[in-house]
mmCIF file of C-alpha atoms in Angstrom:
data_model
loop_
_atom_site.group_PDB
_atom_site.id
_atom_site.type_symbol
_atom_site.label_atom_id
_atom_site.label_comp_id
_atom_site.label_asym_id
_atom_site.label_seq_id
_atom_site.Cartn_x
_atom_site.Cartn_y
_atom_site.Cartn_z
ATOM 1 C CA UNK A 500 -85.461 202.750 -231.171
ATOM 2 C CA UNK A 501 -82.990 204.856 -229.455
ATOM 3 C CA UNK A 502 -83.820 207.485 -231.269
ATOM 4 C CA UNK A 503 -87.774 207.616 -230.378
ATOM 5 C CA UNK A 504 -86.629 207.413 -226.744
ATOM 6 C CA UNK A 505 -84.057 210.453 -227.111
ATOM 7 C CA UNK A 506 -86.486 212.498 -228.450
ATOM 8 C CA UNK A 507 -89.328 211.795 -226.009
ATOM 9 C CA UNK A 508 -86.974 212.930 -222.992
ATOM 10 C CA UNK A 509 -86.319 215.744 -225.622
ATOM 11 C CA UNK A 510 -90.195 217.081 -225.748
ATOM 12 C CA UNK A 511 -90.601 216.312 -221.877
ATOM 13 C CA UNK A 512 -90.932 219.840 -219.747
ATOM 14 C CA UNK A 513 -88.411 219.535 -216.685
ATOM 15 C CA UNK A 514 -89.797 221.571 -213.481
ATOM 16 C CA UNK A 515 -87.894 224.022 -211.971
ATOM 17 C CA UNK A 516 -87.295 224.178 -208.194
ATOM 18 C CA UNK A 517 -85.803 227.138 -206.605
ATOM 19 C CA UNK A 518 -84.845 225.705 -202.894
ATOM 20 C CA UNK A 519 -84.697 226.594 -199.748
ATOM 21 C CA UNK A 520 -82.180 228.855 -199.328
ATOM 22 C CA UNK A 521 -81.730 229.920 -202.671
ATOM 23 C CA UNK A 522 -82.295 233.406 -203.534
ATOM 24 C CA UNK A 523 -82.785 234.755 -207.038
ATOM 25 C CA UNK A 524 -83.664 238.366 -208.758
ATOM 26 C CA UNK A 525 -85.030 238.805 -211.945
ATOM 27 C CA UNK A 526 -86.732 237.548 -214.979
ATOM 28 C CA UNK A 527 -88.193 233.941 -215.073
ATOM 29 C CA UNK A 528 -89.889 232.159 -217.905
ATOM 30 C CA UNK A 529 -90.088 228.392 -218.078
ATOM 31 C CA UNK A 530 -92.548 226.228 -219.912
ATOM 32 C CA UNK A 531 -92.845 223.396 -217.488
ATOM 33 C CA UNK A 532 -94.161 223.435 -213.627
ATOM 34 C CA UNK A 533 -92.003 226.106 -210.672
ATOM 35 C CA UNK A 534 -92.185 225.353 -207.313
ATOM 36 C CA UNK A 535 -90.104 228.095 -204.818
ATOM 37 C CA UNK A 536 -88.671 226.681 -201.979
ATOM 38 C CA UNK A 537 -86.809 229.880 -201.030
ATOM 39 C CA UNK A 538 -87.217 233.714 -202.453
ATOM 40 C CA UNK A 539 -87.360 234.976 -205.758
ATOM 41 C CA UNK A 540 -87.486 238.977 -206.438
ATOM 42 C CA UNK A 541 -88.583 239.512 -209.977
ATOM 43 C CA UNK A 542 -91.620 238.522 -212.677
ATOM 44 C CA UNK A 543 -92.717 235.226 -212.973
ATOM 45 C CA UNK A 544 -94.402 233.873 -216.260
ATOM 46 C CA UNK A 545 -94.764 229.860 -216.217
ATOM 47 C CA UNK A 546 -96.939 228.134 -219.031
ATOM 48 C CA UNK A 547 -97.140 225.501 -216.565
ATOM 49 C CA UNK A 548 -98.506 225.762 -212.619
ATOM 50 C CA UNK A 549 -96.228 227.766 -209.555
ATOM 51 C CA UNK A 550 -95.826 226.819 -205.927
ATOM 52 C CA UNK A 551 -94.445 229.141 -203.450
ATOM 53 C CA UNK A 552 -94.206 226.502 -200.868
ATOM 54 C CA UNK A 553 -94.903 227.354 -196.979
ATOM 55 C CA UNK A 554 -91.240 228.749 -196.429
ATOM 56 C CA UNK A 555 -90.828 230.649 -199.562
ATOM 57 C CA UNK A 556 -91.005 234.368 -200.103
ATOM 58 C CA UNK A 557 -92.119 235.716 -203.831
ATOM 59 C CA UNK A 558 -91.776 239.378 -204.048
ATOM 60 C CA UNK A 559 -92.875 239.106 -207.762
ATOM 61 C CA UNK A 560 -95.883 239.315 -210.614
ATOM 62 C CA UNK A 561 -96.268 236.101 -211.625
ATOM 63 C CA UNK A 562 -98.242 234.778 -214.259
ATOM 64 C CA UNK A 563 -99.086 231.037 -214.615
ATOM 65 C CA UNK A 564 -101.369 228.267 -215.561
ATOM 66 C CA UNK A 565 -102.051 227.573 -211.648
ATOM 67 C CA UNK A 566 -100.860 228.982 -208.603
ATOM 68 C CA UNK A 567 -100.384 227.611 -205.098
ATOM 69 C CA UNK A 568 -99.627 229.835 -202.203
ATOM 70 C CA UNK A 569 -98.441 228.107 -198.919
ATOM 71 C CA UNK A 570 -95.709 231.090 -198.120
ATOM 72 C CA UNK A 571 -95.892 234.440 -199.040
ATOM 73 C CA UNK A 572 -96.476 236.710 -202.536
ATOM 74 C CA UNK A 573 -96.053 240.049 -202.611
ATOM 75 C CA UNK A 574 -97.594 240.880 -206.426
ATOM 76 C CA UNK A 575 -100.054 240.456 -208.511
ATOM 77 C CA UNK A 576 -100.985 237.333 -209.651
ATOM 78 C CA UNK A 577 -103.157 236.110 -213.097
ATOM 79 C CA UNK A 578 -103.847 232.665 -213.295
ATOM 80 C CA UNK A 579 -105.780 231.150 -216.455
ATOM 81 C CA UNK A 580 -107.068 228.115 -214.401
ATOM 82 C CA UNK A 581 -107.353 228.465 -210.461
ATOM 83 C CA UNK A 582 -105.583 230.037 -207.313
ATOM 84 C CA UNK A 583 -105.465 228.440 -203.966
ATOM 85 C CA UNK A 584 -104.051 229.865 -200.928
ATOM 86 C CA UNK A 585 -103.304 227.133 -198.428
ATOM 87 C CA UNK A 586 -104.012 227.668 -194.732
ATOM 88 C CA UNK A 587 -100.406 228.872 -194.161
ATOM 89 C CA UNK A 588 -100.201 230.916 -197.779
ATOM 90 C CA UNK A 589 -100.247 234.921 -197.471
ATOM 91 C CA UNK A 590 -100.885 237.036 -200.510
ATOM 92 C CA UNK A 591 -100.729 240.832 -200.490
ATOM 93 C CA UNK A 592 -101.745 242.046 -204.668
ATOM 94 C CA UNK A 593 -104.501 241.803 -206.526
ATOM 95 C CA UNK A 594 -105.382 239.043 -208.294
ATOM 96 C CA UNK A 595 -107.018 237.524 -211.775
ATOM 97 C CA UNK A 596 -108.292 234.155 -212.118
ATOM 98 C CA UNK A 597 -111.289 231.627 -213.527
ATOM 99 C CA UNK A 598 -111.222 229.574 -210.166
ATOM 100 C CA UNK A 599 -110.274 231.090 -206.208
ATOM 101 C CA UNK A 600 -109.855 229.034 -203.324
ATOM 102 C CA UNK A 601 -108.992 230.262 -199.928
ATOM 103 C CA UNK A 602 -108.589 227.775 -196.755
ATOM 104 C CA UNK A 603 -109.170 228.436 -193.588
ATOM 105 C CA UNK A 604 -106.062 230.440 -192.353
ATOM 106 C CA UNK A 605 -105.315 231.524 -195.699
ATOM 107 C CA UNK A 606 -105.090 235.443 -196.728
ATOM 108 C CA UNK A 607 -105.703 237.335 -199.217
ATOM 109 C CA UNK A 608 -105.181 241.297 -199.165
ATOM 110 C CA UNK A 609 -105.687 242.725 -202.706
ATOM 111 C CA UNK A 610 -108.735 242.592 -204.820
ATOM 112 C CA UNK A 611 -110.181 239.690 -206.680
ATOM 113 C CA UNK A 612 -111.170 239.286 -210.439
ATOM 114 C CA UNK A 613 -112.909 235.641 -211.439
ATOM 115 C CA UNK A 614 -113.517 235.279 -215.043
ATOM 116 C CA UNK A 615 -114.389 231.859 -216.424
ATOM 117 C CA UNK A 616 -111.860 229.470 -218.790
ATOM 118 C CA UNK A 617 -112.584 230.511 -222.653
ATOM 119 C CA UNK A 618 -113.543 227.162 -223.252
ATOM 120 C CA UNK A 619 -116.240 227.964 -220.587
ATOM 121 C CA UNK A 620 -117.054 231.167 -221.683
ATOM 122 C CA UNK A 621 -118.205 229.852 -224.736
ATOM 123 C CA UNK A 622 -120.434 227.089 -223.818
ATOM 124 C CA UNK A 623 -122.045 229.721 -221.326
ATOM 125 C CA UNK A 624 -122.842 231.958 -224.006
ATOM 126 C CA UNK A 625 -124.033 229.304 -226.459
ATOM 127 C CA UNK A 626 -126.450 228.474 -223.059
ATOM 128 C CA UNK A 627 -127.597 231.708 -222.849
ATOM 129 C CA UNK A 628 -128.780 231.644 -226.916
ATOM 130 C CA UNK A 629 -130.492 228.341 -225.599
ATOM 131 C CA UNK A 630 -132.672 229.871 -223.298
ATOM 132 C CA UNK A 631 -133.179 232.802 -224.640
ATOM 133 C CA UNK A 632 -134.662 231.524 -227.649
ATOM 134 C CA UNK A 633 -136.474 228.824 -225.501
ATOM 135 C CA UNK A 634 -137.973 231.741 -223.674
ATOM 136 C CA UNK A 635 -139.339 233.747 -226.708
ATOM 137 C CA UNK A 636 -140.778 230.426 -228.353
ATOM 138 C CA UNK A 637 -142.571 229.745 -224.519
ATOM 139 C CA UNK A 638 -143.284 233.021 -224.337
#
């Protein structure tokens, strides 16, 4: 039995926190969620989601599952899901996702590229064939 529970805790993604504070340059990769607390100068690539919380500074590319913006990013961003920039979030880059959401207060200087989920993609395209071929038997 121990052994099932050891390697549970084993498979289980820790998030990383970078606090308030903290300063770090360089490279980051992590699998699990990253939340910045304080400022990090570097690239960012997370298979899970980042928050630059409404304190923190990101002078970086990052690249992520989702993003959260309550401070400031100065970089590009490319999210495969969505990117929301909270009423206090600043973002100066350019920026590639499948979802965008900007609150009131929230800003966003840099250009902004929307493409949907693959999963998405597909079942838009198989649509399409739908009514396309709906259209010519109608028609």
């Amino acid at each position: 039995m121990a052994r099932s529970r050891r390697s549970e805790r084993e498979l289980t993604a820790t998030d990383t926190l970078i606090g308030q504070g903290s300063e770090i340059t360089g490279k980051l990769n992590c699998d699990a969620n990253l939340r910045i607390e304080g400022k990090f100068n570097g690239q960012i690539e997370s298979q899970g989601d980042v928050i630059v919380g409404e304190f923190a500074e990101a002078r970086s590319n990052i690249q992520a599952k989702e993003v959260i913006i309550a401070g400031k990013v100065y970089g590009d961003i490319a999210a495969s899901g969505k990117l929301t920039i909270t009423p206090t979030g600043q973002m100066f880059g350019d920026v590639s996702s499948s979802s965008l959401i900007i609150m009131e207060g929230g800003a966003l200087s840099g250009t902004s590229t929307m493409s949907p989920p693959e999963s998405k993609a597909v079942s838009d395209k198989s649509k399409d064939a739908s009514s396309r071929s709906l259209q010519t038997e109608v028609g």
